[in-house]
Short mmCIF file of C-alpha atoms and ligand atoms in Angstrom, two decimals:
data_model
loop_
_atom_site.label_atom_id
_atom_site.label_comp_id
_atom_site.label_asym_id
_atom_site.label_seq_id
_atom_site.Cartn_x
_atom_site.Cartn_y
_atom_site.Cartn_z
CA UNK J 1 98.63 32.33 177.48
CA UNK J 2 100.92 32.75 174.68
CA UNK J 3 102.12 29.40 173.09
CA UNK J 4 105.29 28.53 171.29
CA UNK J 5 103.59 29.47 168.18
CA UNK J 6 103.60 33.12 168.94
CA UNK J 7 106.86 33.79 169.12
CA UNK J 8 109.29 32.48 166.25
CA UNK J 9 112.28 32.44 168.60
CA UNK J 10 110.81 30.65 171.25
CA UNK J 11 109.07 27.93 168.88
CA UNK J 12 112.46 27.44 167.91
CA UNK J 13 114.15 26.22 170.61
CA UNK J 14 111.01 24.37 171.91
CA UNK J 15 110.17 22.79 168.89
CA UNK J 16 114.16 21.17 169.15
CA UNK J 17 113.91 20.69 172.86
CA UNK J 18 110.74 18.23 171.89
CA UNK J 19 112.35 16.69 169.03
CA UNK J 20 115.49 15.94 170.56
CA UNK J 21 113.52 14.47 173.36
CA UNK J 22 111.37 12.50 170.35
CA UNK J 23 115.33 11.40 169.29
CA UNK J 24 116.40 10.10 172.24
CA UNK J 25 112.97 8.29 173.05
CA UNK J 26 113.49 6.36 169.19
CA UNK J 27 116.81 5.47 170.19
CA UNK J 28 115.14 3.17 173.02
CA UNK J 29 113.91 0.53 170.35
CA UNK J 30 117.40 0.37 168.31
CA UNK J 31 117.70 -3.37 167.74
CA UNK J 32 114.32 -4.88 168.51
CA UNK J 33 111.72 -2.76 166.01
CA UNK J 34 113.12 -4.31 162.53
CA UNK J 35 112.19 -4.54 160.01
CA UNK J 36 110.62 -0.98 161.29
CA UNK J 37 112.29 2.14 161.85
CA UNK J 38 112.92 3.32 165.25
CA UNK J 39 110.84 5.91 166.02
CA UNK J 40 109.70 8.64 169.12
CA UNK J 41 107.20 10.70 169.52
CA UNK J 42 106.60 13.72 172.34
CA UNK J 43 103.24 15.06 172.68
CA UNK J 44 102.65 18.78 173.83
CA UNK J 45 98.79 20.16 175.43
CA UNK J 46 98.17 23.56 173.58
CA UNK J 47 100.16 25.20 176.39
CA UNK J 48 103.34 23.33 175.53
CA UNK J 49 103.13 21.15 178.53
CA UNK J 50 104.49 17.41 177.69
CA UNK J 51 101.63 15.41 178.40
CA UNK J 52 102.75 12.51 176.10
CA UNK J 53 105.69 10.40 175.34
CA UNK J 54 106.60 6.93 173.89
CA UNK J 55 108.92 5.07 171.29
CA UNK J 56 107.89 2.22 168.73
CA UNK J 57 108.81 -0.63 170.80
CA UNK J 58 108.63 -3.49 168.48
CA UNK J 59 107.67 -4.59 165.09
CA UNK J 60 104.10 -5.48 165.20
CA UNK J 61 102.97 -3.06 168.52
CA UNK J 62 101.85 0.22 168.51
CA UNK J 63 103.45 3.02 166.58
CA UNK J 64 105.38 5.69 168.70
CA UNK J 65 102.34 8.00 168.20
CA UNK J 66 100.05 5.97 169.33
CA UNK J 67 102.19 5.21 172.67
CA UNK J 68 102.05 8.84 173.31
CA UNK J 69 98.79 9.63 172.00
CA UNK J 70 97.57 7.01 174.23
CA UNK J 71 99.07 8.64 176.97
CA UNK J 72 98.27 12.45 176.29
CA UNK J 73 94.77 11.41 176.25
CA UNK J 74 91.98 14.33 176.05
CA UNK J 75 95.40 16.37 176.78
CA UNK J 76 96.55 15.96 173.03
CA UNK J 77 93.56 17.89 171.66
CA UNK J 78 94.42 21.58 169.95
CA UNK J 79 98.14 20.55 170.94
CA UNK J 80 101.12 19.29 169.35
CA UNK J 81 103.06 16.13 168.50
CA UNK J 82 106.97 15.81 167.71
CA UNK J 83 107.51 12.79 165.42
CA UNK J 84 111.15 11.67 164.24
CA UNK J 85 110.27 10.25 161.16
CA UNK J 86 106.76 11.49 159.10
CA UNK J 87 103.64 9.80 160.39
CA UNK J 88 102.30 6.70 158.32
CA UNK J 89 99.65 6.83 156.25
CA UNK J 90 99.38 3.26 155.57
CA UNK J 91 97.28 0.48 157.44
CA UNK J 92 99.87 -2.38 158.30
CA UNK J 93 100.08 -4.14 161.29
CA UNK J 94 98.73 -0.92 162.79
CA UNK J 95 96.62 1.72 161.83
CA UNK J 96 97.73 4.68 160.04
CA UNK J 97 99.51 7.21 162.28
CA UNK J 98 98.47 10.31 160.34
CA UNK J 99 94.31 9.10 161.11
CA UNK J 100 95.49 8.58 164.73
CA UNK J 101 96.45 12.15 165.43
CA UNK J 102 93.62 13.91 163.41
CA UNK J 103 91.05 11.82 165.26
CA UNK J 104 92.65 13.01 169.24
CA UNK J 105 92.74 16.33 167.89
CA UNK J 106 96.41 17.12 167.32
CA UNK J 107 96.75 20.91 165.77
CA UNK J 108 100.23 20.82 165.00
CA UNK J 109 102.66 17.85 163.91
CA UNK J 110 106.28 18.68 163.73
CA UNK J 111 108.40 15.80 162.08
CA UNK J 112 112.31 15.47 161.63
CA UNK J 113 112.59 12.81 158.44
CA UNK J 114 110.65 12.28 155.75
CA UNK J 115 109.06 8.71 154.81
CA UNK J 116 111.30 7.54 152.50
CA UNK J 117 109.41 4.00 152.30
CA UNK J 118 106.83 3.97 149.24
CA UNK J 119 103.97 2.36 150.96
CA UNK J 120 103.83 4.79 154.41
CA UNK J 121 104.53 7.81 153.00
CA UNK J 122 102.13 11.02 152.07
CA UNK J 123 101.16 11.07 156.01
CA UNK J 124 102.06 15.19 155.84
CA UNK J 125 99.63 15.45 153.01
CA UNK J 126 96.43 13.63 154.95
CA UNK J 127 97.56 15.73 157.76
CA UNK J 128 97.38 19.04 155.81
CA UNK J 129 94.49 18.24 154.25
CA UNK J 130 92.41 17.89 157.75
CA UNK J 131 93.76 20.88 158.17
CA UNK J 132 96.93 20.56 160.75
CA UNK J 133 99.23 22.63 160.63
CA UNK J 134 102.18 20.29 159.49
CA UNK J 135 106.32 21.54 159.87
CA UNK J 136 109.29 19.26 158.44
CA UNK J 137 112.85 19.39 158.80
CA UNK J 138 113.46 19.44 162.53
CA UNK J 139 116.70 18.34 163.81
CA UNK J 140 116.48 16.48 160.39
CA UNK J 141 120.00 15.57 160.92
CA UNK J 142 119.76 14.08 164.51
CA UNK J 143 116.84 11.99 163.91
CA UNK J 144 118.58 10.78 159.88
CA UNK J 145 121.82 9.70 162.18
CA UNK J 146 119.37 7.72 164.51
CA UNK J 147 117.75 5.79 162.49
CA UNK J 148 120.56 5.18 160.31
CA UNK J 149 120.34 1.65 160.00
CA UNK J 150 116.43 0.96 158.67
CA UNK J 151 117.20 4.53 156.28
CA UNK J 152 119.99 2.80 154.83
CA UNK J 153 118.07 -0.37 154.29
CA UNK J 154 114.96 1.29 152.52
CA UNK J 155 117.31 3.52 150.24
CA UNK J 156 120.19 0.47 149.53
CA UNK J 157 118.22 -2.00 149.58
CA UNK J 158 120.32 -3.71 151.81
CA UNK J 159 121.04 -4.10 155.59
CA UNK J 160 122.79 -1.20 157.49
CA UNK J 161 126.45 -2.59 158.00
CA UNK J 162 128.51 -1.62 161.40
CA UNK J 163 131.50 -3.11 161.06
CA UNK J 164 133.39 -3.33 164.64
CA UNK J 165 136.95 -4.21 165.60
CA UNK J 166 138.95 -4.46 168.56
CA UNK J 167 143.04 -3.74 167.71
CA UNK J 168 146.09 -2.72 169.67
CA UNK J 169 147.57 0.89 169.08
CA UNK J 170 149.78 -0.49 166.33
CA UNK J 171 146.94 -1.81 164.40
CA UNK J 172 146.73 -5.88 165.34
CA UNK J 173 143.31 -7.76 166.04
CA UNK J 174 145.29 -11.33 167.41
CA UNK J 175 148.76 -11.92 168.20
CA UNK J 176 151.23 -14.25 165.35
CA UNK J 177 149.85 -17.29 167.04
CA UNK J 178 146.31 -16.31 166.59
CA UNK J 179 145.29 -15.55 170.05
CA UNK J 180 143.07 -12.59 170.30
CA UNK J 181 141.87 -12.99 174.03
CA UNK J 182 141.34 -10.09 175.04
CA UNK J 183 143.19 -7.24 173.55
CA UNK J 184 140.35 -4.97 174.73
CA UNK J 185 138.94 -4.31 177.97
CA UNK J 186 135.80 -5.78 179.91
CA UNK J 187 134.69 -1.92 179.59
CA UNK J 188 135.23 -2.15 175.49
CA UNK J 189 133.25 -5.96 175.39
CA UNK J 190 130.33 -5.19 177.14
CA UNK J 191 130.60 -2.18 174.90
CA UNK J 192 130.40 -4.48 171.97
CA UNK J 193 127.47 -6.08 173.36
CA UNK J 194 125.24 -3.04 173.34
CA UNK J 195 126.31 -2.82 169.70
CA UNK J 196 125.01 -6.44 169.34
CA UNK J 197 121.53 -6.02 171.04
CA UNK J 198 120.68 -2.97 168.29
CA UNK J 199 122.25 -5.36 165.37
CA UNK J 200 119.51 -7.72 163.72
CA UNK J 201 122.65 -9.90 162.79
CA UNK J 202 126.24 -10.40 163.85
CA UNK J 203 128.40 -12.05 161.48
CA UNK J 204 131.97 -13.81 160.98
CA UNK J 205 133.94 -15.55 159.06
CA UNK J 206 135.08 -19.02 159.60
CA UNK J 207 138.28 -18.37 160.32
CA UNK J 208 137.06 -16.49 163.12
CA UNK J 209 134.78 -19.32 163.98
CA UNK J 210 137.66 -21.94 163.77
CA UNK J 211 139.99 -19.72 165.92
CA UNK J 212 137.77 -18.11 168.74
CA UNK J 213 134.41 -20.68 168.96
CA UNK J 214 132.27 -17.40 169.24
CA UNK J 215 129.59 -16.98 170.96
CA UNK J 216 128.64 -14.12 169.53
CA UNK J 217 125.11 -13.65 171.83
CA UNK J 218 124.18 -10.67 173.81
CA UNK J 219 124.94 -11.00 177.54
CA UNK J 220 124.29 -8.71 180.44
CA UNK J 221 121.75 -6.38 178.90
CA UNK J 222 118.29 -7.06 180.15
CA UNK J 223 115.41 -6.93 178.21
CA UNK J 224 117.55 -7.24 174.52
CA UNK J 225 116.65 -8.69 171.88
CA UNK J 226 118.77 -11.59 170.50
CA UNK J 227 120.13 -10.93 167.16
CA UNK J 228 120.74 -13.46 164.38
CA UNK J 229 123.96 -14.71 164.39
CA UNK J 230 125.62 -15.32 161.05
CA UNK J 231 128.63 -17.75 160.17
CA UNK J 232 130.30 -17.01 156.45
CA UNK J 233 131.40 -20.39 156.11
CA UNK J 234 132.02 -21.32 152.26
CA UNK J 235 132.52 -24.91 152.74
CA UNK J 236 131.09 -25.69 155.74
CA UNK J 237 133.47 -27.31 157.92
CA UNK J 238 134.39 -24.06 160.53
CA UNK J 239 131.00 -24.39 162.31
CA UNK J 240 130.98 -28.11 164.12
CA UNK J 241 128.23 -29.53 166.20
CA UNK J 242 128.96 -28.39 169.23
CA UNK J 243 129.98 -25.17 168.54
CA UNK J 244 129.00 -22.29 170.96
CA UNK J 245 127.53 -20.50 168.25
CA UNK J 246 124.86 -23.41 167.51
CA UNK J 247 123.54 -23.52 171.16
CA UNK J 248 119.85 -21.74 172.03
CA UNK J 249 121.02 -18.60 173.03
CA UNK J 250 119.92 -16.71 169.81
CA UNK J 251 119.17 -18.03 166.41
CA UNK J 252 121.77 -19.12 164.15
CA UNK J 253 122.45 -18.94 160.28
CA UNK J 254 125.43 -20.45 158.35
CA UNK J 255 126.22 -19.15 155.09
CA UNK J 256 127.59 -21.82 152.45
CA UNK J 257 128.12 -22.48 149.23
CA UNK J 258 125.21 -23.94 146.88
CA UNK J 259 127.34 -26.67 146.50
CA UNK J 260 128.98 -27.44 149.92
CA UNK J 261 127.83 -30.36 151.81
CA UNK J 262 126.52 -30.17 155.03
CA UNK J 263 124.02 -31.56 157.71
CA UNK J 264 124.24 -28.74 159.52
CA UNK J 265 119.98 -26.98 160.50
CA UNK J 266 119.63 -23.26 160.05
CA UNK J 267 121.93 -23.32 156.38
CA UNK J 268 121.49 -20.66 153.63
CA UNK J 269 123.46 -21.41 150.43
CA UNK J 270 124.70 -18.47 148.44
CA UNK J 271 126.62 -18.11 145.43
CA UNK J 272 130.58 -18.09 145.78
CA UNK J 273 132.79 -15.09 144.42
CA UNK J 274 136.87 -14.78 144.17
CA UNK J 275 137.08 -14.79 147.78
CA UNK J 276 134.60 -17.14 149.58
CA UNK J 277 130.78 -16.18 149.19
CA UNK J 278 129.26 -13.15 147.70
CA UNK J 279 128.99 -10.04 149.63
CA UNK J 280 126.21 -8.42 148.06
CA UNK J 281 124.33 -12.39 148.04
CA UNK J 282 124.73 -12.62 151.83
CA UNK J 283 123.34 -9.17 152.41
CA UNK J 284 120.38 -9.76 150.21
CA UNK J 285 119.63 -12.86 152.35
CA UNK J 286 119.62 -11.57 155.34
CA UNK J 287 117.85 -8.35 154.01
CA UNK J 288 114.80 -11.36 152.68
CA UNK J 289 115.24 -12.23 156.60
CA UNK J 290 114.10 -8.91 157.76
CA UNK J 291 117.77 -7.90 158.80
CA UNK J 292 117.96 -4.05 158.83
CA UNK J 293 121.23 -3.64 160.56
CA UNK J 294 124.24 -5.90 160.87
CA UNK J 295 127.46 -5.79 163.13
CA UNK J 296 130.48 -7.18 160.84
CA UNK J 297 132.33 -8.88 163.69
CA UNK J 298 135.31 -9.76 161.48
CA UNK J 299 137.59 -11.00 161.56
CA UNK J 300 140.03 -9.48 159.04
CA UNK J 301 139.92 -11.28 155.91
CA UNK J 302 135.91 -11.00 156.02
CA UNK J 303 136.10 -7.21 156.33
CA UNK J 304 138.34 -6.33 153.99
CA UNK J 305 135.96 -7.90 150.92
CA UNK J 306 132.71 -5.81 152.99
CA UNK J 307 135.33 -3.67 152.30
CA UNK J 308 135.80 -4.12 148.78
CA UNK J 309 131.76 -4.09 148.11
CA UNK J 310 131.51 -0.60 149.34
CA UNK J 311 129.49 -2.96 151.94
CA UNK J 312 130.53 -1.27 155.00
CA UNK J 313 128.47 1.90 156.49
CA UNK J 314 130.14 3.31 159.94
CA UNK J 315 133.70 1.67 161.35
CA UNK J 316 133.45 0.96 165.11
CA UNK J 317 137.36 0.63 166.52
CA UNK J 318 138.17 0.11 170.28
CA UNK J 319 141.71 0.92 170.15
CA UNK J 320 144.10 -0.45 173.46
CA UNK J 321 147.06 0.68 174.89
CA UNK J 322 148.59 -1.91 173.88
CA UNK J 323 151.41 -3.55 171.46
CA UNK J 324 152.15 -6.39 169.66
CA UNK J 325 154.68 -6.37 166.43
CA UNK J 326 153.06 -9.27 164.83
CA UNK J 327 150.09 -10.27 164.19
CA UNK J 328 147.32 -9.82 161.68
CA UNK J 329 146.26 -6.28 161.24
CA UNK J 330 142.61 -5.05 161.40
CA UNK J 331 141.79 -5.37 157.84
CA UNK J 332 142.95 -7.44 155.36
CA UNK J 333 143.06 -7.39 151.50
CA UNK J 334 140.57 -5.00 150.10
CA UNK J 335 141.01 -4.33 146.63
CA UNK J 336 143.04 -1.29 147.67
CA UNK J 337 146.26 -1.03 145.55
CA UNK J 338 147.35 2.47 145.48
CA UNK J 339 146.66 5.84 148.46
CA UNK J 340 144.43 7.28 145.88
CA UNK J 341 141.92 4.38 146.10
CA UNK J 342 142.18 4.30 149.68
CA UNK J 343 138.51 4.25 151.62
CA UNK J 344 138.63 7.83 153.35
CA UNK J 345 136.42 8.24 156.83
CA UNK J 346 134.98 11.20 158.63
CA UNK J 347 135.86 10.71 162.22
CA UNK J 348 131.89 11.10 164.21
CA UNK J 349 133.13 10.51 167.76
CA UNK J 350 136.21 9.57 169.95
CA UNK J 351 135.21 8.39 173.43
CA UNK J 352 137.17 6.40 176.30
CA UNK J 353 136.15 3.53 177.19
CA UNK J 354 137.78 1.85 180.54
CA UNK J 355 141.71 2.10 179.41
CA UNK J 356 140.94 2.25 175.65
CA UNK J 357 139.65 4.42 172.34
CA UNK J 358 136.72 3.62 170.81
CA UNK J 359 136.83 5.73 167.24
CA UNK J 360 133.60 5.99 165.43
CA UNK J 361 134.23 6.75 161.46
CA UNK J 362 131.73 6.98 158.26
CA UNK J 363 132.99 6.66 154.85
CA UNK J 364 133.57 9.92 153.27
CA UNK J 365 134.02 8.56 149.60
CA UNK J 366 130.74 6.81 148.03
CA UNK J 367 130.64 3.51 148.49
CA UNK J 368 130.75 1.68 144.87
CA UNK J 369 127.53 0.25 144.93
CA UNK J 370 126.01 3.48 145.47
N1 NAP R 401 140.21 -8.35 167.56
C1 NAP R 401 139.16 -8.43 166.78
O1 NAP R 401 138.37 -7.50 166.67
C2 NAP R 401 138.91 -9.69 166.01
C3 NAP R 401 137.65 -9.93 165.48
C4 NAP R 401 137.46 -11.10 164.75
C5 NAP R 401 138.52 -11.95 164.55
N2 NAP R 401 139.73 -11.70 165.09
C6 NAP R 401 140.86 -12.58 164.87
O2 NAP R 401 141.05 -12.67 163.45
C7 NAP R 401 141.51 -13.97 163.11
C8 NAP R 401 140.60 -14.58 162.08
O3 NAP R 401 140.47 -13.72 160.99
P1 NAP R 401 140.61 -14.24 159.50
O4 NAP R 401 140.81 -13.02 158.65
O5 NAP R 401 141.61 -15.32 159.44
O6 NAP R 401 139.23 -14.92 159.22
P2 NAP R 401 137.75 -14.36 159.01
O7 NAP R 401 137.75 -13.06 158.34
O8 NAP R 401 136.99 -14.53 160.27
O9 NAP R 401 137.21 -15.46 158.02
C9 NAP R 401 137.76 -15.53 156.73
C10 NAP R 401 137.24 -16.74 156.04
O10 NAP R 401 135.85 -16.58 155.81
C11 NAP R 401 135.52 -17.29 154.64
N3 NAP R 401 134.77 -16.40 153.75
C12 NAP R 401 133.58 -16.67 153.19
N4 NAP R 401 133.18 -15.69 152.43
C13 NAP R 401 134.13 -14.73 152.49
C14 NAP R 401 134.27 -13.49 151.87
N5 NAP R 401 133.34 -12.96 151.07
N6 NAP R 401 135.38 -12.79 152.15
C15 NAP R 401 136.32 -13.25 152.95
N7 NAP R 401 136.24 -14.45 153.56
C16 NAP R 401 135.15 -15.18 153.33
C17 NAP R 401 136.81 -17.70 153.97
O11 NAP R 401 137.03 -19.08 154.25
P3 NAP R 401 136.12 -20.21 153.57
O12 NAP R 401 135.81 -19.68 152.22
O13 NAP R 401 136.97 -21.38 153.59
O14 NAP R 401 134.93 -20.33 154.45
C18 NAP R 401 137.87 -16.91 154.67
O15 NAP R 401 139.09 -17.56 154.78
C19 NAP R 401 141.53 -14.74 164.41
O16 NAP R 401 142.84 -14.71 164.94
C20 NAP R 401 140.60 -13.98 165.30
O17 NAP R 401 140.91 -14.16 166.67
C21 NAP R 401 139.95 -10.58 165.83
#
C-alpha cells in the first residue's frame, strides 16, 4: 500500500491534517500544564491510520507522546508521530520523549516548533541518530500561536501577558460614577472566564479592587484549573478581610510595597516605581511562582504602565453596543505623548460574541524590553 511518504503531494496535506489535529489536541491543556508548554501529539500506523492521540494534560503527568504512544500501542511501530513542539530529550518529571518513541518503534517524527528551552532540547538529534527519519517546520506557525504563552515565557523571561478589557463603542470601561456593572454581555463574561481558566494569574489594581470587590475566580467551566489571583496593591489598604478575592475559591497573592504594612497572608513585597509597584518586579515574581501566562484584568490606570513596560503581549477587547460620554476610557496614561510613539496592533481576529465585538490585537512595534 502506498503511504504518505510516496507521494510528496499527498504527505503534504496529511502531514498538516495530523498536525493541525496535534494543534488542536495541545490547545486542550491551555491553563493547567504550566510551567510546561502545551503540547499534542497524533500518532499514525505505517498505513497512515490514526491509531494514537493525546495532549500533555498537566505539569508533572505524562508527556503528550507518551498519552498517544500509550494508546497506539504495537500500532505505533514503523509509523509516525505528529508532535507540536520537538520531543524532549531530557529526564524531568518524565522520561525523555525522544527515548519514548525510538523504543515503540516510531519511523517518522514530524514536529511543528523547535525546543527553545536549554535543558529539553536536541530531541531531533537523538532521534536522527537512531535513525528516524525526523521533519521540522510543520504548521510552525499554528502550533508558535498556540503555545504562545509558555514560548514567550522561555524567550522573555517573563510571563505571557493577555491583557483583556470590556468598553462601550466610544471607548469607556465604567461610567463617571465608577460603575462598570456590566457594560458587556453574559455571552462576553463567561467569555472572559475561559480566558481566566488558561491564565496562571489574573491581576488588578486596587482601584479596581476598591471599586468592583472582584472575584476574579473561574466559574462555570468544569474541570478548570484555578488560576492565581493577583491584587497590585502598593499600600495595602484596597484588599480588606473580607474581600471576595481572599475567600477559597483560588489562591490569592497581594502585591505591596517592601515597606507597606500589612497583616494580610499570601503578601509579596516588591519594589515601588513612579507609578505604584514595578512592572517588570511583579512579573518576575510571579514568573519565580511558575506563572507562564497572565490575564491583565485592569483596570485602566494598571494597563496603561503594562503598557508603558512594553509588558503587554495580545489585547483582548469585548466591545458593546453601547454609549456612555463619560467615564474613564480603556487605558490610561502610558507614556505615550505624541502619534508617532503610539503602540501599533495587528488585528488577529474579530468575532461576535452575544450583542458585542470581541477584537483580538498583537503589538506590531517591539515591545521596549525586547
Ligand atoms: N470594563 C472593564 O474592563 C474594567 C476592568 C477593570 C476595571 N474597570 C473599572 O476601572 C476602574 C478602576 O480603574 P483604575 O484605573 O482606577 O484602577 P486600577 O488600574 O485597577 O488600579 C490602579 C491602582 O493600582 C495601584 N498600582 C500599583 N502598581 C501600579 C502600577 N505599576 N501602575 C498603575 N497602578 C498601580 C495604584 O494605587 P496604589 O499604588 O495606591 O495601590 C493605582 O492607583 C473602576 O471603575 C473599574 O470598575 C473596568
Amino acid at each position: 500500500m502506498a503511504t504518505a511518504a510516496d507521494t510528496p503531494g499527498t504527505a503534504a496535506a496529511a502531514d498538516i491534517a495530523a498536525m493541525r489535529r496535534a494543534v488542536a489536541l495541545a490547545a486542550r491543556g491551555l491553563g493547567s500544564t504550566s510551567p510546561n508548554p502545551v503540547v499534542g501529539c497524533v500518532v499514525l500506523d505505517a498505513s497512515g491510520h490514526e491509531v494514537g492521540a493525546g495532549w500533555h494534560e498537566r505539569a508533572g503527568g505524562p508527556h503528550a507522546e507518551v498519552h498517544a504512544l500509550r494508546q497506539a500501542g504495537v500500532l505505533a511501530r514503523g509509523g509516525s508521530a505528529y508532535v507540536t513542539l520537538e520531543p524532549c530529550n531530557h529526564t524531568g518529571r518524565t522520561g525523555p520523549c525522544a527515548q519514548a518513541l525510538i523504543e515503540a518503534g516510531i519511523a517518522r517524527v514530524v514536529y511543528a516548533v523547535g525546543d527553545p528551552n536549554p535543558q529539553a532540547t536536541g530531541g531531533a538529534d537523538t532521534l536522527r541518530a537512531a535513525g528516524v527519519e525526523v521533519v521540522a517546520g510543520v504548521l510552525e506557525a499554528e502550533a508558535e500561536a498556540g503555545n504562545a504563552a509558555w514560548l514567550t515565557s522561555v524567550r522573555l523571561g517573563r510571563p505571557y501577558v493577555l491583557w483583556k478589557y470590556a468598553a462601550t463603542l466610544d471607548g469607556r470601561v465604567a461610567a463617571q460614577d465608577g460603575t462598570s456593572r456590566w457594560i458587556s454581555s453574559p455571552e462576553s463574561r463567561a467569555d472572559v472566564h475561559r480566558l481566566r481558566a488558561e491564565a496562571d494569574a489574573v491581576i488588578v489594581g486596587s482601584g479596581t479592587a476598591r471599586t468592583d470587590d472582584p472575584h476574579l475566580a473561574v466559574r462555570g467551566i468544569e474541570g478548570a484549573v484555578q488560576p492565581l489571583r493577583v491584587v497590585v496593591d502598593t499600600e495595602a489598604t484596597a484588599v480588606r478581610p473580607g474581600a471576595r478575592v481572599l475567600d477559597d475559591a483560588a489562591p490569592t497573592l497581594i502585591a505591596v510595597a517592601e515597606d507597606a504594612e500589612t497583616d494580610l497572608p499570601g503578601v509579596v513585597r516588591l519594589p515601588r516605581a513612579d507609578r505604584g509597584l514595578s512592572v517588570p518586579a511583579l512579573l518576575a515574581a510571579l514568573h519565580e511562582r511558575g506563572v507562564r501566562s497572565v490575564l491583565l484584568e485592569g483596570g485602566p490606570a494598571l494597563a496603561g504602565t503594562f503598557v508603558a513596560a512594553g509588558a503587554v503581549d495580545k489585547v483582548v477587547g469585548y466591545l458593546a453596543p453601547v454609549v456612555l460620554g463619560a467615564g474613564p476610557a480603556a487605558l490610561a496614561d502610558a507614556g505615550i505623548t505624541t502619534l508617532t510613539e503610539a503602540l501599533r496592533l495587528d488585528i488577529t481576529e474579530t468575532v461576535r460574541i452575544g450583542p458585542d465585538l470581541r477584537i483580538t490585537a498583537v503589538p506590531t512595534t517591539p515591545d521596549k524590553e525586547r
